[in-house]
mmCIF file of C-alpha atoms and ligand atoms in Angstrom:
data_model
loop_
_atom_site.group_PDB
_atom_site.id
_atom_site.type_symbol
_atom_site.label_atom_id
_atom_site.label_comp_id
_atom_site.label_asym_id
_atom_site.label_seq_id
_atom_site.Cartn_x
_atom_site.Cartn_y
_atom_site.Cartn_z
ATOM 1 C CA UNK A 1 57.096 -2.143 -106.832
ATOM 2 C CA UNK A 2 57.447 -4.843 -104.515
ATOM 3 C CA UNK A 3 59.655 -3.927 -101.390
ATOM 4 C CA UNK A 4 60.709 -7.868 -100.679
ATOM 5 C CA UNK A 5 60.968 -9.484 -104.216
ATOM 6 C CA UNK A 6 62.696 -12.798 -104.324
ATOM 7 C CA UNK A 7 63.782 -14.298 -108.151
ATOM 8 C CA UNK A 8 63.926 -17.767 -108.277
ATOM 9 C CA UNK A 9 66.103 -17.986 -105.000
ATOM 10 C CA UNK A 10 67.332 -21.334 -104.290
ATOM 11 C CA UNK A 11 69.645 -23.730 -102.036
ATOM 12 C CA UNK A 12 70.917 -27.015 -102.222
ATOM 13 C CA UNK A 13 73.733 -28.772 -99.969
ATOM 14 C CA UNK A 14 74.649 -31.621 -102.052
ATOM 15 C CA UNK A 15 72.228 -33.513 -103.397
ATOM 16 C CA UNK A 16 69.356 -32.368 -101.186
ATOM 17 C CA UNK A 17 67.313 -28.908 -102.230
ATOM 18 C CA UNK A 18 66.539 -27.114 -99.132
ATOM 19 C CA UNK A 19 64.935 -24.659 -101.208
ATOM 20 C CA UNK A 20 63.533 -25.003 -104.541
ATOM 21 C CA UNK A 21 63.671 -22.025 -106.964
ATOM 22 C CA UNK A 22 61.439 -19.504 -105.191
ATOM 23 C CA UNK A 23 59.584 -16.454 -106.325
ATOM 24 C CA UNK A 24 58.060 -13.937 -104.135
ATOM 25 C CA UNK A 25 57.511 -10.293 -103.498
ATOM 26 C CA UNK A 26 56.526 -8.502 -100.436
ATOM 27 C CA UNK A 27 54.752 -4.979 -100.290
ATOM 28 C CA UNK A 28 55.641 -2.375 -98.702
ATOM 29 C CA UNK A 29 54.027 -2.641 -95.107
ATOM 30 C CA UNK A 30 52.199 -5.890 -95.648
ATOM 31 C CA UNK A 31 52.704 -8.459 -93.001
ATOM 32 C CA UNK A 32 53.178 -12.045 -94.839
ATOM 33 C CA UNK A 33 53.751 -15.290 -93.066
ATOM 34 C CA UNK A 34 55.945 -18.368 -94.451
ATOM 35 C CA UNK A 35 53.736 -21.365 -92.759
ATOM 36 C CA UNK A 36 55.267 -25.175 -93.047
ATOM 37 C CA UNK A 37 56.144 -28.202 -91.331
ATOM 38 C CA UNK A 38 59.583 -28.514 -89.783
ATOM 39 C CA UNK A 39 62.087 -29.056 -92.837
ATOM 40 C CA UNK A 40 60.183 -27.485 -95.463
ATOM 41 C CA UNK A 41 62.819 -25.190 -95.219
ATOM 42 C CA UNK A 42 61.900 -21.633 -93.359
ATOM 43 C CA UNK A 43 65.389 -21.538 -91.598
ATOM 44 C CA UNK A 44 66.767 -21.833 -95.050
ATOM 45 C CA UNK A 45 64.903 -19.290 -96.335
ATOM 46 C CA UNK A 46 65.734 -16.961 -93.392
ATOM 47 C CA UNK A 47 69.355 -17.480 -93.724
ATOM 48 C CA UNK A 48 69.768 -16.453 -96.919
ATOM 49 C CA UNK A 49 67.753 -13.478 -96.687
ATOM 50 C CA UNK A 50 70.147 -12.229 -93.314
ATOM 51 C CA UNK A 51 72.823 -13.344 -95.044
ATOM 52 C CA UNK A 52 74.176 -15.776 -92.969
ATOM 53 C CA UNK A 53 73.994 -18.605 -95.586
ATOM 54 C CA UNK A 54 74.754 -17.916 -99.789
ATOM 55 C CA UNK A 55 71.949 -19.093 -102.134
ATOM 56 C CA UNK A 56 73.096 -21.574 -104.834
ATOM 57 C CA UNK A 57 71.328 -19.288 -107.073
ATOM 58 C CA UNK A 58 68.674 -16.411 -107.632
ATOM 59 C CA UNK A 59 68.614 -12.751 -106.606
ATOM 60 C CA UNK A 60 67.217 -11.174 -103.584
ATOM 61 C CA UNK A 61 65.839 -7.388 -103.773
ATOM 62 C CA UNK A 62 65.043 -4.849 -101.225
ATOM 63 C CA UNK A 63 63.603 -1.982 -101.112
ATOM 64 C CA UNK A 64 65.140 -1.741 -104.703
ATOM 65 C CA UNK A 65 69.139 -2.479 -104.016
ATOM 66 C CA UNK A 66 70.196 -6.353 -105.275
ATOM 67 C CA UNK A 67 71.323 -7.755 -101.570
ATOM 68 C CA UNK A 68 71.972 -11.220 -102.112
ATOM 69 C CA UNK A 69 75.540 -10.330 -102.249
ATOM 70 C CA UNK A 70 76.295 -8.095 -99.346
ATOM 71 C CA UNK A 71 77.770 -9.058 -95.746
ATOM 72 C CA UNK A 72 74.776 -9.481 -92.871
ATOM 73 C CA UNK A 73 75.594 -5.938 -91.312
ATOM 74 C CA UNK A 74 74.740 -4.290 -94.507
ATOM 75 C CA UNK A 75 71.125 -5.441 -95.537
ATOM 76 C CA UNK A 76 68.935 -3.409 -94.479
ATOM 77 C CA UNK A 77 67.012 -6.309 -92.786
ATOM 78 C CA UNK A 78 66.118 -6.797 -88.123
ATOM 79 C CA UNK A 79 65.449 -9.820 -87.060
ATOM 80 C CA UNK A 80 63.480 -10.973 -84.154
ATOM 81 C CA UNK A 81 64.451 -14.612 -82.783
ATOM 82 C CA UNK A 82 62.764 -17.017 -80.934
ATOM 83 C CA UNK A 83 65.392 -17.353 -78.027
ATOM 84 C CA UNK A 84 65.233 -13.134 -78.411
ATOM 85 C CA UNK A 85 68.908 -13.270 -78.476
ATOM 86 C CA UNK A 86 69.248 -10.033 -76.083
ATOM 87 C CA UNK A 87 72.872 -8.927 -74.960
ATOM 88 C CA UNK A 88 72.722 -10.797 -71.113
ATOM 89 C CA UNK A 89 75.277 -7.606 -69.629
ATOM 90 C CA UNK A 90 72.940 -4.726 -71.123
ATOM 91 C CA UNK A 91 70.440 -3.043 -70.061
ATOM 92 C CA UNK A 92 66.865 -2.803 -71.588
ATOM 93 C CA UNK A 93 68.068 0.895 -72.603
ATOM 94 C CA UNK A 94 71.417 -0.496 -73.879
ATOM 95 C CA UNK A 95 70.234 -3.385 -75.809
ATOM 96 C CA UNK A 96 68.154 -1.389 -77.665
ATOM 97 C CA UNK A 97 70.969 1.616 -78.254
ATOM 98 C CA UNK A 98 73.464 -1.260 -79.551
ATOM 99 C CA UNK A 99 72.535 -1.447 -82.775
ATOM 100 C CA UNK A 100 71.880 2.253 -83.373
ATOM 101 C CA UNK A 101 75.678 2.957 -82.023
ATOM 102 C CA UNK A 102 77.128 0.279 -84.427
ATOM 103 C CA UNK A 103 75.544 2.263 -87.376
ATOM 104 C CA UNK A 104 76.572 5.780 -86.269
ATOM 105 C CA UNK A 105 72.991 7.373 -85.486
ATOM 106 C CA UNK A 106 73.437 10.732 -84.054
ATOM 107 C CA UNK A 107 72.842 10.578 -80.755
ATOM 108 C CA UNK A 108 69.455 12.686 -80.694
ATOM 109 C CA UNK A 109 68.021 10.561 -83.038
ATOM 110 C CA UNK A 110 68.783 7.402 -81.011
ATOM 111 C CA UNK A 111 67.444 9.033 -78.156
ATOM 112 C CA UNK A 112 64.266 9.719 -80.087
ATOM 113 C CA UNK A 113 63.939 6.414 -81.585
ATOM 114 C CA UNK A 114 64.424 4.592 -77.936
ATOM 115 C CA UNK A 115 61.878 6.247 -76.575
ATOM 116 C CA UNK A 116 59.273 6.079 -79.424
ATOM 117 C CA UNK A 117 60.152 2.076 -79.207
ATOM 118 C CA UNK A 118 59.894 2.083 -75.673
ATOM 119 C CA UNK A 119 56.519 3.749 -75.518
ATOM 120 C CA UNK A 120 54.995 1.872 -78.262
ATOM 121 C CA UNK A 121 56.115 -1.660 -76.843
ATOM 122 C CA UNK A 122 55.158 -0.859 -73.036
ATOM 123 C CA UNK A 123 58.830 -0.862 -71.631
ATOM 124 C CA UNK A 124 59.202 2.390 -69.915
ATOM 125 C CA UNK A 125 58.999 0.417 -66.624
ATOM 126 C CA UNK A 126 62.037 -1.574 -67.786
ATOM 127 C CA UNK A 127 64.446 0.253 -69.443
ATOM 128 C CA UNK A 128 66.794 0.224 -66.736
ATOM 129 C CA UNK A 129 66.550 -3.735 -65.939
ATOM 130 C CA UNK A 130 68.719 -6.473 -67.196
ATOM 131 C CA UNK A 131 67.180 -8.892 -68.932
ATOM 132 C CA UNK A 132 67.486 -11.981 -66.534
ATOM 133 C CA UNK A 133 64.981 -9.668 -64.567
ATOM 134 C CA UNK A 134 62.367 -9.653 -67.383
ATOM 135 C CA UNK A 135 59.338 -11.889 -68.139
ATOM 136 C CA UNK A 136 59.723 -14.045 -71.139
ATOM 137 C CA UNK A 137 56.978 -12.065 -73.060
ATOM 138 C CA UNK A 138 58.956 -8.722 -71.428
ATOM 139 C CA UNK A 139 62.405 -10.057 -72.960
ATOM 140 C CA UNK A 140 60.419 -10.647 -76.300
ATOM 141 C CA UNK A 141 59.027 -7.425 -76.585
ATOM 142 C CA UNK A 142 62.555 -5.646 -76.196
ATOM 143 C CA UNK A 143 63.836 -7.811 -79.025
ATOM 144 C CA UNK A 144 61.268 -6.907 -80.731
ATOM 145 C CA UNK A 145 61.673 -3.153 -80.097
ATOM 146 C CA UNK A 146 65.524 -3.635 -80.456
ATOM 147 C CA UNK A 147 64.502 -4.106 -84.398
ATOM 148 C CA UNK A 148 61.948 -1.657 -84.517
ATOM 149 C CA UNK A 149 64.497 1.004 -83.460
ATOM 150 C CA UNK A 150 66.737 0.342 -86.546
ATOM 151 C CA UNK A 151 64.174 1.358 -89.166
ATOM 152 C CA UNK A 152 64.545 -1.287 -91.353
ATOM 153 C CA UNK A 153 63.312 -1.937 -94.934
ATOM 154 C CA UNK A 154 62.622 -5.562 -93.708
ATOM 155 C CA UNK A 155 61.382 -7.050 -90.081
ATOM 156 C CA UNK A 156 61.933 -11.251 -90.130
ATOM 157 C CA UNK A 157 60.245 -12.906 -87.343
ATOM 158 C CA UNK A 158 61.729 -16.627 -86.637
ATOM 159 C CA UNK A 159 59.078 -18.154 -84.512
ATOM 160 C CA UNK A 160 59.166 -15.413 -82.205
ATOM 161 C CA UNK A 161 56.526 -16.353 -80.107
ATOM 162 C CA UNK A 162 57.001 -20.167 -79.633
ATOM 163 C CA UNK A 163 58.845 -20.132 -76.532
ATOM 164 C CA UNK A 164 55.787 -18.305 -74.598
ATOM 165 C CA UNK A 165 53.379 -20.159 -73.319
ATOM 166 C CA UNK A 166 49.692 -20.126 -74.777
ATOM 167 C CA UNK A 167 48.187 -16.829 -72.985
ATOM 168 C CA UNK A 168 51.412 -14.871 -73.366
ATOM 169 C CA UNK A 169 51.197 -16.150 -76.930
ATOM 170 C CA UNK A 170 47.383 -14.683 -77.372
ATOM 171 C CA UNK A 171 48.176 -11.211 -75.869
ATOM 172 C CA UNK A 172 51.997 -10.621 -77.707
ATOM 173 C CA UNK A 173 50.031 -11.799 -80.728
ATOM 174 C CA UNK A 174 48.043 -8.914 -80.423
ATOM 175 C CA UNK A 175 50.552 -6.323 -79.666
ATOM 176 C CA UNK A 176 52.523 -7.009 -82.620
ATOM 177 C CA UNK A 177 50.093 -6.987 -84.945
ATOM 178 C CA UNK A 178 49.506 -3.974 -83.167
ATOM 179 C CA UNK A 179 52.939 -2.895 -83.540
ATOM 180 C CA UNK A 180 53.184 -3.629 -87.170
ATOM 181 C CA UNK A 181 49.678 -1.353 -87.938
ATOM 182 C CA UNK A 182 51.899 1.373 -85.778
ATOM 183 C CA UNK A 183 54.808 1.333 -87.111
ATOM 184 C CA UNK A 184 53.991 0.031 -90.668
ATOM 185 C CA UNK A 185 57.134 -1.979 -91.203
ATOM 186 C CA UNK A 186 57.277 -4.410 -94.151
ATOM 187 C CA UNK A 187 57.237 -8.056 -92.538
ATOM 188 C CA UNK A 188 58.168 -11.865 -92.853
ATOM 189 C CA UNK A 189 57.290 -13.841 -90.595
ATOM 190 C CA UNK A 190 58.309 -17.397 -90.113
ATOM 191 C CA UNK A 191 56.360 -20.152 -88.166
ATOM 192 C CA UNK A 192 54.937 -23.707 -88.173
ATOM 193 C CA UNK A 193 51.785 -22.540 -86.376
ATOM 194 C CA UNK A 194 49.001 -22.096 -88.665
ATOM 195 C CA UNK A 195 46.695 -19.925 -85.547
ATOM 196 C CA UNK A 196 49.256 -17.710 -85.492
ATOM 197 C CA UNK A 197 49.768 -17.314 -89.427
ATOM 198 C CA UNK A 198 45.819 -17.203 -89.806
ATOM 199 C CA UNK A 199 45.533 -14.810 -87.194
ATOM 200 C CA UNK A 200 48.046 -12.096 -88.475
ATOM 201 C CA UNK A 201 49.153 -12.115 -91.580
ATOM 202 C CA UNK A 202 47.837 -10.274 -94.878
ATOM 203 C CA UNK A 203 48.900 -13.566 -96.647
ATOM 204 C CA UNK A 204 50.229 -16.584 -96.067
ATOM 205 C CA UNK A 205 53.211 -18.237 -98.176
ATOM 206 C CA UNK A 206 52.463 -21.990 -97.533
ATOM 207 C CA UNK A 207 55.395 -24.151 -98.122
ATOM 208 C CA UNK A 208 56.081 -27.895 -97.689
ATOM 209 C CA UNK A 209 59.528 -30.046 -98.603
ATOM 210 C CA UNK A 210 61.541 -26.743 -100.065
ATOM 211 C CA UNK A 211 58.537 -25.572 -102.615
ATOM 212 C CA UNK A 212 56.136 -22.582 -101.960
ATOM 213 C CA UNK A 213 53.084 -25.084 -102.238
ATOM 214 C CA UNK A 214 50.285 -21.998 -102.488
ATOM 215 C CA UNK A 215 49.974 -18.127 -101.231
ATOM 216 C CA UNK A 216 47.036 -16.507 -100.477
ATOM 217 C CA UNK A 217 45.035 -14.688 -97.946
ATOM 218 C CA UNK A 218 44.305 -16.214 -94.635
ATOM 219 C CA UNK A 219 40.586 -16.172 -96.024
ATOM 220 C CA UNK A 220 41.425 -17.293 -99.673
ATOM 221 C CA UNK A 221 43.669 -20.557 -98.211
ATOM 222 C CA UNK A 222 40.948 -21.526 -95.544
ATOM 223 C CA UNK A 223 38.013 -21.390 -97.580
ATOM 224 C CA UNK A 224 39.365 -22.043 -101.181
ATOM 225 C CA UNK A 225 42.867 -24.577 -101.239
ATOM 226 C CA UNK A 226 43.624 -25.216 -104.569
ATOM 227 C CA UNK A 227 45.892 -27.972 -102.431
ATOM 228 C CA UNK A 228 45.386 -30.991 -100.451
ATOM 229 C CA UNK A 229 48.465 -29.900 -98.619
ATOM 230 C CA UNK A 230 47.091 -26.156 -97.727
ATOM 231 C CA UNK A 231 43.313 -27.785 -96.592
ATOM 232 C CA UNK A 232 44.889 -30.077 -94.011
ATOM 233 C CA UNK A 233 47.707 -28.033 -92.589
ATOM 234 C CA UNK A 234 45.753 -25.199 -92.254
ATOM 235 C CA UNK A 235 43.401 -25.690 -90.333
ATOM 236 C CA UNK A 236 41.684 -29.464 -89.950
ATOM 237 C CA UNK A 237 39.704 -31.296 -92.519
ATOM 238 C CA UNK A 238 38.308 -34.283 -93.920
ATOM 239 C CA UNK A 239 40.152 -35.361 -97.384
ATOM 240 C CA UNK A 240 37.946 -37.734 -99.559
ATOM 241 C CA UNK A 241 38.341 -39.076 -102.385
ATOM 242 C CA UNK A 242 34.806 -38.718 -104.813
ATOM 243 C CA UNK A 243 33.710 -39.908 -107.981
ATOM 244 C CA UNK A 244 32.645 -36.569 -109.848
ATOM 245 C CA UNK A 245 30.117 -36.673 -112.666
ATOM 246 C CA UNK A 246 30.380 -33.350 -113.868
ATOM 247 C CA UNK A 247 29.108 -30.902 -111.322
ATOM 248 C CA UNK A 248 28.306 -33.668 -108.438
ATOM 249 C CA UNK A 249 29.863 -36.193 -106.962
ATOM 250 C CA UNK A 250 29.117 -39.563 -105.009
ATOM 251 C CA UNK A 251 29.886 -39.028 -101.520
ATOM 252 C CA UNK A 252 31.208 -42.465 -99.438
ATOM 253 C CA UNK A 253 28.379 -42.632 -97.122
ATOM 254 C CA UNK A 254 25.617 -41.992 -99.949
ATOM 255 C CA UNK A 255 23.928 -38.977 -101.583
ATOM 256 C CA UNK A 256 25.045 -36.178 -103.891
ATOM 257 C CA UNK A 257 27.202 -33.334 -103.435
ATOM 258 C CA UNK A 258 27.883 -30.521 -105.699
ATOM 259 C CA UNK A 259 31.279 -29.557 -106.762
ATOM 260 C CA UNK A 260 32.825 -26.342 -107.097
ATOM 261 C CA UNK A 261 33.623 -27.141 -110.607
ATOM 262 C CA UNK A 262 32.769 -29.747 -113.461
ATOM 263 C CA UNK A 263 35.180 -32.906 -112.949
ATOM 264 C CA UNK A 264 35.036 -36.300 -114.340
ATOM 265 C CA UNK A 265 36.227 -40.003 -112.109
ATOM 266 C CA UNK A 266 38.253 -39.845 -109.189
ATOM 267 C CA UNK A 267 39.202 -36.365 -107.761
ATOM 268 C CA UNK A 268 40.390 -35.091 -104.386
ATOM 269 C CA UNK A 269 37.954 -32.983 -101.890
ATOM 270 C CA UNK A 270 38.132 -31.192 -99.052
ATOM 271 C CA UNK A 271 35.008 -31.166 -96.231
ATOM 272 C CA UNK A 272 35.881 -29.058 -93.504
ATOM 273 C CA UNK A 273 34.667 -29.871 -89.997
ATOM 274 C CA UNK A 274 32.148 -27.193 -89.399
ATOM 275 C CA UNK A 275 30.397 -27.830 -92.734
ATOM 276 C CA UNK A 276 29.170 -31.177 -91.875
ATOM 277 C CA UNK A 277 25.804 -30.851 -90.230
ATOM 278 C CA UNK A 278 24.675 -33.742 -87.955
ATOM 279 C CA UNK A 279 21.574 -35.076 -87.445
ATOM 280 C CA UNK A 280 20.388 -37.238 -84.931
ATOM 281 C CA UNK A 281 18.553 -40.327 -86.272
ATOM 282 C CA UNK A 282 18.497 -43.762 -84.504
ATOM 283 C CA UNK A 283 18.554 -45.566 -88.092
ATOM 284 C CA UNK A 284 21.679 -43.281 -88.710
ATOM 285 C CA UNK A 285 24.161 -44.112 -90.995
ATOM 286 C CA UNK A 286 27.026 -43.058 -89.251
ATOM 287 C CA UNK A 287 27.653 -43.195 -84.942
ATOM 288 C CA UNK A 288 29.680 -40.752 -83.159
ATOM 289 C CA UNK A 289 32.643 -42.826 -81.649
ATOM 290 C CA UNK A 290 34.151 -39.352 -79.911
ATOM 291 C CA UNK A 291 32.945 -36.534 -78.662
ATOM 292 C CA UNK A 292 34.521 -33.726 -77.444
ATOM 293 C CA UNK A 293 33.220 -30.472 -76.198
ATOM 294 C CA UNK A 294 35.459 -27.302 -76.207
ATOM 295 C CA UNK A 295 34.269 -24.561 -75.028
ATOM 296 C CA UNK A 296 32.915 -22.621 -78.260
ATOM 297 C CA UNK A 297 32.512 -25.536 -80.418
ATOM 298 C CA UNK A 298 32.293 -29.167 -79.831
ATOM 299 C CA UNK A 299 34.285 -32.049 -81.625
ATOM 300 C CA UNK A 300 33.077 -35.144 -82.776
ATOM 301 C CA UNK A 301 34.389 -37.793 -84.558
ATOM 302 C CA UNK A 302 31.648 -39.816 -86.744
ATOM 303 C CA UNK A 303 32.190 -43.363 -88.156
ATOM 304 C CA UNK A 304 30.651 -44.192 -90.981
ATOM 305 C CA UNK A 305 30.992 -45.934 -94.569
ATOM 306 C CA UNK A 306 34.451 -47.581 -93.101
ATOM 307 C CA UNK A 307 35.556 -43.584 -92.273
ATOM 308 C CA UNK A 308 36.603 -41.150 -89.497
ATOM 309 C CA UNK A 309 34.827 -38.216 -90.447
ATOM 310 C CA UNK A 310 35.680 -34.893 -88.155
ATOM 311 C CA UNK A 311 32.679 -32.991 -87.537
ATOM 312 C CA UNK A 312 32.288 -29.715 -85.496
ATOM 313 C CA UNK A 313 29.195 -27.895 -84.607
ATOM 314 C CA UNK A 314 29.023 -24.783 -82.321
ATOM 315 C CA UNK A 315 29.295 -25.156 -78.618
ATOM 316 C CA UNK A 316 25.986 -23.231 -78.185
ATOM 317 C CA UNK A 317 24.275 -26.545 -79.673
ATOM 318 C CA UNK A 318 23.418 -29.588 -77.490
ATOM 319 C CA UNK A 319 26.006 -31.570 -77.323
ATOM 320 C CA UNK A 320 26.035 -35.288 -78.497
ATOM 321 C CA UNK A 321 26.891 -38.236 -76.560
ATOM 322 C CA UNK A 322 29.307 -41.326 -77.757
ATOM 323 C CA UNK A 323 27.116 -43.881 -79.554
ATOM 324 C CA UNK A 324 24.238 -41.498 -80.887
ATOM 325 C CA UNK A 325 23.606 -42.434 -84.753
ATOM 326 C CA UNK A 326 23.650 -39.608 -87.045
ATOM 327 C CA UNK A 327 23.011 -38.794 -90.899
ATOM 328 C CA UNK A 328 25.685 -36.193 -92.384
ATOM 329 C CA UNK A 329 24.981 -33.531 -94.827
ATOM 330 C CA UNK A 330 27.828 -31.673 -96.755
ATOM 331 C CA UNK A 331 27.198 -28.217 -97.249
ATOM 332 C CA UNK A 332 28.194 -25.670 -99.850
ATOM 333 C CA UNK A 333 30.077 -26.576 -102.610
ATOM 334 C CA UNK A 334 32.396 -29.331 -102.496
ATOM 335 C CA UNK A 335 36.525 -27.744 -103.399
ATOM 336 C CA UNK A 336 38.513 -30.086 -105.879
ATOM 337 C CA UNK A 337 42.169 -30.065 -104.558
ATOM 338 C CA UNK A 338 45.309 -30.809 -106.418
ATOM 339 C CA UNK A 339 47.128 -33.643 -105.012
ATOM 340 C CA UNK A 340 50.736 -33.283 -106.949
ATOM 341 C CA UNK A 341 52.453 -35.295 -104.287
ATOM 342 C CA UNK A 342 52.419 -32.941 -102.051
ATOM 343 C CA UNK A 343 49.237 -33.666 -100.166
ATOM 344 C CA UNK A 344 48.873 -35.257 -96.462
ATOM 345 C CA UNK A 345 50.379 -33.758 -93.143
ATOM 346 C CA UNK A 346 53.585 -33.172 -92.734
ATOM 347 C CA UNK A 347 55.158 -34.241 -89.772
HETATM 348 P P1 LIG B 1 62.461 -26.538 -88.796
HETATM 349 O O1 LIG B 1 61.141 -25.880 -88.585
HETATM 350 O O2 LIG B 1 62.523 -27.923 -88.235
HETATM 351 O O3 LIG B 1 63.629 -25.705 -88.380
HETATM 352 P P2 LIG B 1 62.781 -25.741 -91.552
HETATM 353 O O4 LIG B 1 61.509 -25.597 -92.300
HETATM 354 O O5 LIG B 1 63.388 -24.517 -91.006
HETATM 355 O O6 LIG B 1 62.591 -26.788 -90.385
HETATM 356 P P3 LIG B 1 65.301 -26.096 -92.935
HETATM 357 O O7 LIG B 1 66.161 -26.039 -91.719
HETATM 358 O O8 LIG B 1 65.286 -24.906 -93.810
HETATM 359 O O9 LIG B 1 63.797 -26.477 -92.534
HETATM 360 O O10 LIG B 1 65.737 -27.384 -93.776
HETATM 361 C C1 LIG B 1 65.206 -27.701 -95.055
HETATM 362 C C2 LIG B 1 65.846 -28.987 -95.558
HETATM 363 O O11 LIG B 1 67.243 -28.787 -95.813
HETATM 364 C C3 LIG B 1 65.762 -30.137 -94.578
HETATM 365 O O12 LIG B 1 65.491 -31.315 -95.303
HETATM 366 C C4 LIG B 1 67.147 -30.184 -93.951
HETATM 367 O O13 LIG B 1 67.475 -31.486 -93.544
HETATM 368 C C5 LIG B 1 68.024 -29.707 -95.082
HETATM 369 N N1 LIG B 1 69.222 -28.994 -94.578
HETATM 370 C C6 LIG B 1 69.231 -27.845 -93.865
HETATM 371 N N2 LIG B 1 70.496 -27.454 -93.577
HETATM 372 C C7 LIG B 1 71.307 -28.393 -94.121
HETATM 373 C C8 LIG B 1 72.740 -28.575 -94.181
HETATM 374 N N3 LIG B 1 73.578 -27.692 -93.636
HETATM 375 N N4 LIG B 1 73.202 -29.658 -94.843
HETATM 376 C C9 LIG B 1 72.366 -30.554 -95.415
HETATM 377 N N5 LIG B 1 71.019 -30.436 -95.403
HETATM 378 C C10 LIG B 1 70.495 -29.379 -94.765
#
């Protein structure tokens, strides 16, 4: 039985749905992202799982109790923020004790609890500071062990890590993911950064304009979309638009590819970056009008047949200059998307 199940949960404020009727169930332990442009309506879905906001209809379950109708205090249900939201006059110790007091913990078992949280997120050296004279990554890990203290059925993450900058990001990353093998703890995580929901979740819930658009694993969404939406915001692409003739297609700048399935007239494809492969050819059909190299890969963009095509190859390869001509091949087989209005990046 799922531990996080969600029946057809939806919210509207007026005429605009925030949320369209939703359906979704989280194991127990499993770590599942909600990944989608701003608007698409994550904070929604947040606040009417704490409880701060009432759905306009559906049910929310946990851990088999119907919550959607009790007060904030009483779902089972730690949050993490992204401003971490510590108490400013308490101590590391005392932040994390708050909760625990509130709900009448015996006092041994708080004790036990603190210090299990505090060894587990690397805070003994803390415990006695105040948080103005923490780190930002420091003050995120005590909110984060504030809510691993309580035990709860459910651990929501609102873009904890976006107020860190890029290296902090990497390493707290890590430790949570770390934290959540430890620890075990059912989780929901919100964000609208597709590295971080590729690189931690067990699935991804990919939403756009108030509708789960697709949910899969990291793996599953990256390599096989059923969407146009899911290809491009996960990750970068090339969308084209093909003539299939049953299993192949006409690609714009000439030649055949194969398709993943049998399709007839116009359909939607997605040709990721990395499975382009140039080749240098001074009668080329296309030119490389930018190149950029990166480190581990390098980036070029290729012009040809009246198209920007992105193109990356690894950053052990020589790397191409501006101006060289180039032929393309597309490798593998070629993924027919679904379009359904919902295709394009987001803002
Ligand atoms: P962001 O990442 O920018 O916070 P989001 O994905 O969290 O975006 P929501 O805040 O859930 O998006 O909003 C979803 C939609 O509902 C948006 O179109 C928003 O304008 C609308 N909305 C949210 N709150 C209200 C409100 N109180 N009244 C009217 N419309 C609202």
């Amino acid at each position: 039985m799922a531990e996080l199940d969600l029946r057809a949960l939806t919210k509207s404020f007026g005429a605009t749905v925030a949320l369209h009727p939703t359906s979704l169930q989280v194991k127990k332990g499993e770590f599942v992202t909600v990944l989608g442009p701003s608007g698409c309506g994550k904070s929604t879905l947040l606040r009417l799982l704490m409880g701060i906001m009432s759905a306009s209809g559906g049910e929310i379950h946990l851990a088999g109790q119907r919550i959607d109708g009790l007060a904030p205090e009483k779902r089972d249900i730690a949050m993490v923020f992204q401003s971490y939201a510590l108490f400013p006059h308490m101590s590391v110790r005392k932040n994390l004790a708050f909760g625990l007091k509130m709900r009448k913990v015996a006092k041994d078992e708080q004790t036990r609890r603190i210090e299990h949280a505090l060894e587990i997120c690397n805070l003994r050296p803390y415990v006695d500071r105040m948080p103005r004279q923490l780190s930002g990554g420091q003050q995120q890990r005590v909110a984060l062990a504030r809510a691993i203290v309580m035990q709860p059925s459910l651990l929501l993450f609102d873009e904890p890590l976006s107020n860190l900058d890029a290296k902090l990001r990497d390493s707290l990353r890590h430790d949570l993911l770390a934290l959540h093998q430890k620890t075990g703890s059912t989780s929901l995580y919100v964000t609208h950064d597709q590295t971080e929901a590729m690189a931690m979740s067990d699935r991804i819930v990919v939403m756009n304009a108030g509708r789960v658009v697709e949910i899969g694993t990291p793996v599953e969404l990256y390599r096989n979309p059923a969407h146009a939406f899911t290809a491009s915001f996960l990750g970068q692409t090339n969308l084209l638009s093909v003539n299939a003739y049953g299993s192949t297609c006409g690609l714009p700048w000439g030649g055949v590819g194969h398709l993943d399935m049998l399709a007839h007239g116009l359909v939607s494809i997605s040709l990721r970056p990395e499975n382009i492969m140039l080749h240098d050819a001074p009668d080329g059909a296309g030119e490389i009008i930018a190149a950029s190299f990166m480190g581990a890969h390098a980036h070029y963009i290729i012009r040809i047949a009246g198209m920007d095509l992105q193109v990356t190859r690894s950053g052990a390869e020589a790397v191409l200059e501006t101006g060289t001509r180039v032929n393309l091949t597309a490798l593998g087989p070629l993924r027919i998307l679904k379009t359904d209005g919902l295709e394009g990046k987001a803002a």
